[in-house]
Amino acid sequence: DAGVTQSPTHLIKTRGQQVTLRCSPISGHKSVSWYQQVLGQGPQFIFQYYEKEERGRGNFPDRFSARQFPNYSSELNVNALLLGDSALYLCASSLDRGLGDTQYFGPGTRLTVL
Amino acid sequence: DQQVKQNSPSLSVQEGRISILNCDYTNSMFDYFLWYKKYPAEGPTFLISISSIKDKNEDGRFTVFLNKSAKHLSLHIVPSQPGDSAVYFCAASGRGNNRLAFGKGNQVVVIP
């Protein structure tokens, strides 16, 4: 079975632009979460979606938004890009959203903001 | 505020010996803990997990120990192999959801 897939793998944008990142979960998984990993740090939680509804949000500004589609794939949007948004953006999927449900990560999208 | 802390950012170990990685957490609401391994240019790969009702979980060469009173967990890899060279992240979740709080990671280098 295919794992979590993300597109694109790399992206270069300039300050002020907008970006959309895409994620397809493992087949049968209904929950998708997004994480941001900056260099030298661990991943930081951004959003969780379950059954197309937002179920959790981390400490990120409103420039970050996301949605989940009926096929459980998801998009992460970031508006008005800042240099500090340069990071690896990771998508993870799980069967459910409850405690003890292991999350499986995709390879990530490397975003560079110039 | 770093709720999950991994000190000693890097570790070098001889092939065949034991690798021990440590992790401390501050949030007493955490009750599920995981270890992930990450190679460059790849996403984190799930290794092993433990819930707060246990103090030990073993899976092949990997064993995780949990000391709730000390808010401390450790990952033992034995015997270490060159393919284990990677960054290892400790993560925790709790409060009825599975959003993860990660540590900063430990770089492990296994010397053949």
PDB file of C-alpha atoms in Angstrom, chain A residues 4-114:
ATOM      1  CA  VAL A   4       1.442   9.292   2.700  1.00  0.00           C
ATOM      2  CA  THR A   5       2.263  11.325  -0.384  1.00  0.00           C
ATOM      3  CA  GLN A   6       2.937  15.053  -0.589  1.00  0.00           C
ATOM      4  CA  SER A   7       3.378  17.483  -3.433  1.00  0.00           C
ATOM      5  CA  PRO A   8       5.376  19.316  -4.484  1.00  0.00           C
ATOM      6  CA  THR A   9       8.648  18.060  -2.994  1.00  0.00           C
ATOM      7  CA  HIS A  10      10.339  21.442  -3.239  1.00  0.00           C
ATOM      8  CA  LEU A  11       9.037  24.960  -3.678  1.00  0.00           C
ATOM      9  CA  ILE A  12      10.650  28.376  -3.881  1.00  0.00           C
ATOM     10  CA  LYS A  13       8.553  31.483  -3.281  1.00  0.00           C
ATOM     11  CA  THR A  14       9.187  35.142  -2.542  1.00  0.00           C
ATOM     12  CA  ARG A  15       7.976  37.147   0.416  1.00  0.00           C
ATOM     13  CA  GLY A  16       4.320  38.124   0.213  1.00  0.00           C
ATOM     14  CA  GLN A  17       3.343  35.292  -2.102  1.00  0.00           C
ATOM     15  CA  GLN A  18       0.881  32.528  -1.322  1.00  0.00           C
ATOM     16  CA  VAL A  19       1.526  28.788  -1.402  1.00  0.00           C
ATOM     17  CA  THR A  20      -0.605  25.623  -1.428  1.00  0.00           C
ATOM     18  CA  LEU A  21       0.781  22.284  -0.327  1.00  0.00           C
ATOM     19  CA  ARG A  22      -0.996  18.994  -0.934  1.00  0.00           C
ATOM     20  CA  CYS A  23      -1.219  15.706   0.933  1.00  0.00           C
ATOM     21  CA  SER A  24      -2.802  12.324   0.247  1.00  0.00           C
ATOM     22  CA  PRO A  25      -3.200  10.075   3.284  1.00  0.00           C
ATOM     23  CA  ILE A  26      -2.738   6.339   3.520  1.00  0.00           C
ATOM     24  CA  SER A  27      -5.765   4.559   2.121  1.00  0.00           C
ATOM     25  CA  GLY A  28      -8.394   4.170   4.828  1.00  0.00           C
ATOM     26  CA  HIS A  29      -6.974   6.899   7.046  1.00  0.00           C
ATOM     27  CA  LYS A  30      -9.479   9.621   7.895  1.00  0.00           C
ATOM     28  CA  SER A  31      -7.291  12.005   9.878  1.00  0.00           C
ATOM     29  CA  VAL A  32      -4.641  14.305   8.438  1.00  0.00           C
ATOM     30  CA  SER A  33      -2.316  16.513  10.440  1.00  0.00           C
ATOM     31  CA  TRP A  34       0.172  19.143   9.295  1.00  0.00           C
ATOM     32  CA  TYR A  35       3.490  19.952  10.947  1.00  0.00           C
ATOM     33  CA  GLN A  36       6.198  22.535  10.300  1.00  0.00           C
ATOM     34  CA  GLN A  37       9.824  21.607  10.868  1.00  0.00           C
ATOM     35  CA  VAL A  38      12.433  24.352  10.813  1.00  0.00           C
ATOM     36  CA  LEU A  39      16.119  23.526  10.722  1.00  0.00           C
ATOM     37  CA  GLY A  40      17.435  22.152  13.994  1.00  0.00           C
ATOM     38  CA  GLN A  41      14.008  21.757  15.568  1.00  0.00           C
ATOM     39  CA  GLY A  42      11.452  19.013  15.865  1.00  0.00           C
ATOM     40  CA  PRO A  43       8.192  19.164  13.917  1.00  0.00           C
ATOM     41  CA  GLN A  44       5.629  21.592  15.294  1.00  0.00           C
ATOM     42  CA  PHE A  45       1.898  20.904  15.079  1.00  0.00           C
ATOM     43  CA  ILE A  46      -0.109  23.215  12.791  1.00  0.00           C
ATOM     44  CA  PHE A  47      -3.503  21.596  12.114  1.00  0.00           C
ATOM     45  CA  GLN A  48      -5.454  18.383  12.431  1.00  0.00           C
ATOM     46  CA  TYR A  49      -8.421  17.511  10.247  1.00  0.00           C
ATOM     47  CA  TYR A  50     -10.761  14.605  10.743  1.00  0.00           C
ATOM     48  CA  GLU A  51     -13.733  13.812   8.540  1.00  0.00           C
ATOM     49  CA  LYS A  52     -13.257  17.167   6.747  1.00  0.00           C
ATOM     50  CA  GLU A  53     -13.499  19.217   9.942  1.00  0.00           C
ATOM     51  CA  GLU A  54     -10.755  21.042  11.789  1.00  0.00           C
ATOM     52  CA  ARG A  55     -10.145  19.217  15.061  1.00  0.00           C
ATOM     53  CA  GLY A  56      -7.113  21.045  16.321  1.00  0.00           C
ATOM     54  CA  ARG A  57      -4.950  24.039  15.625  1.00  0.00           C
ATOM     55  CA  GLY A  58      -1.453  24.843  16.851  1.00  0.00           C
ATOM     56  CA  ASN A  59       0.032  28.224  17.656  1.00  0.00           C
ATOM     57  CA  PHE A  60       0.261  29.552  14.103  1.00  0.00           C
ATOM     58  CA  PRO A  61      -1.067  32.845  12.677  1.00  0.00           C
ATOM     59  CA  ASP A  62      -4.215  33.123  10.603  1.00  0.00           C
ATOM     60  CA  ARG A  63      -2.064  33.261   7.461  1.00  0.00           C
ATOM     61  CA  PHE A  64      -2.040  29.478   7.764  1.00  0.00           C
ATOM     62  CA  SER A  65      -5.191  27.637   6.739  1.00  0.00           C
ATOM     63  CA  ALA A  66      -6.076  24.134   5.626  1.00  0.00           C
ATOM     64  CA  ARG A  67      -8.907  21.970   4.463  1.00  0.00           C
ATOM     65  CA  GLN A  68      -9.719  18.325   3.958  1.00  0.00           C
ATOM     66  CA  PHE A  69     -11.613  16.947   0.996  1.00  0.00           C
ATOM     67  CA  PRO A  70     -14.220  14.156   0.808  1.00  0.00           C
ATOM     68  CA  ASN A  71     -11.481  11.705  -0.278  1.00  0.00           C
ATOM     69  CA  TYR A  72      -9.559  12.685   2.914  1.00  0.00           C
ATOM     70  CA  SER A  73      -6.744  14.406   1.022  1.00  0.00           C
ATOM     71  CA  SER A  74      -5.758  17.785   2.382  1.00  0.00           C
ATOM     72  CA  GLU A  75      -4.302  21.140   1.413  1.00  0.00           C
ATOM     73  CA  LEU A  76      -2.303  23.557   3.526  1.00  0.00           C
ATOM     74  CA  ASN A  77      -2.345  27.197   2.441  1.00  0.00           C
ATOM     75  CA  VAL A  78      -0.011  29.886   3.632  1.00  0.00           C
ATOM     76  CA  ASN A  79      -0.669  33.518   2.669  1.00  0.00           C
ATOM     77  CA  ALA A  80       1.629  36.543   2.759  1.00  0.00           C
ATOM     78  CA  LEU A  81       4.745  34.424   3.056  1.00  0.00           C
ATOM     79  CA  LEU A  82       7.524  35.544   5.391  1.00  0.00           C
ATOM     80  CA  LEU A  83      11.161  34.507   5.364  1.00  0.00           C
ATOM     81  CA  GLY A  84      10.504  32.625   8.607  1.00  0.00           C
ATOM     82  CA  ASP A  85       8.011  30.355   6.858  1.00  0.00           C
ATOM     83  CA  SER A  86      10.920  28.586   5.171  1.00  0.00           C
ATOM     84  CA  ALA A  87      10.716  25.051   6.514  1.00  0.00           C
ATOM     85  CA  LEU A  88       9.911  21.433   5.809  1.00  0.00           C
ATOM     86  CA  TYR A  89       6.141  20.958   5.891  1.00  0.00           C
ATOM     87  CA  LEU A  90       5.099  17.472   6.910  1.00  0.00           C
ATOM     88  CA  CYS A  91       1.767  15.799   6.524  1.00  0.00           C
ATOM     89  CA  ALA A  92       0.791  12.823   8.692  1.00  0.00           C
ATOM     90  CA  SER A  93      -2.205  10.549   8.487  1.00  0.00           C
ATOM     91  CA  SER A  94      -3.845   8.242  11.005  1.00  0.00           C
ATOM     92  CA  LEU A  95      -6.889   6.018  11.089  1.00  0.00           C
ATOM     93  CA  ASP A  96      -8.598   8.133  13.669  1.00  0.00           C
ATOM     94  CA  ARG A  97      -7.763  11.196  15.737  1.00  0.00           C
ATOM     95  CA  GLY A  98      -7.841   9.707  19.173  1.00  0.00           C
ATOM     96  CA  LEU A  99      -5.160   9.049  21.715  1.00  0.00           C
ATOM     97  CA  GLY A 100      -2.872   6.200  20.822  1.00  0.00           C
ATOM     98  CA  ASP A 101      -3.559   6.345  17.110  1.00  0.00           C
ATOM     99  CA  THR A 102      -0.151   6.331  15.418  1.00  0.00           C
ATOM    100  CA  GLN A 103       0.557   9.006  12.844  1.00  0.00           C
ATOM    101  CA  TYR A 104       2.468   8.122   9.687  1.00  0.00           C
ATOM    102  CA  PHE A 105       4.367  10.862   7.933  1.00  0.00           C
ATOM    103  CA  GLY A 106       4.915  11.751   4.308  1.00  0.00           C
ATOM    104  CA  PRO A 107       8.277  12.851   2.884  1.00  0.00           C
ATOM    105  CA  GLY A 108       7.455  16.526   3.289  1.00  0.00           C
ATOM    106  CA  THR A 109       7.502  19.628   1.122  1.00  0.00           C
ATOM    107  CA  ARG A 110      10.588  21.821   1.419  1.00  0.00           C
ATOM    108  CA  LEU A 111       9.488  25.467   1.175  1.00  0.00           C
ATOM    109  CA  THR A 112      12.061  28.185   0.673  1.00  0.00           C
ATOM    110  CA  VAL A 113      10.952  31.813   0.932  1.00  0.00           C
ATOM    111  CA  LEU A 114      13.325  34.377  -0.585  1.00  0.00           C
TER     112      LEU A 114
END
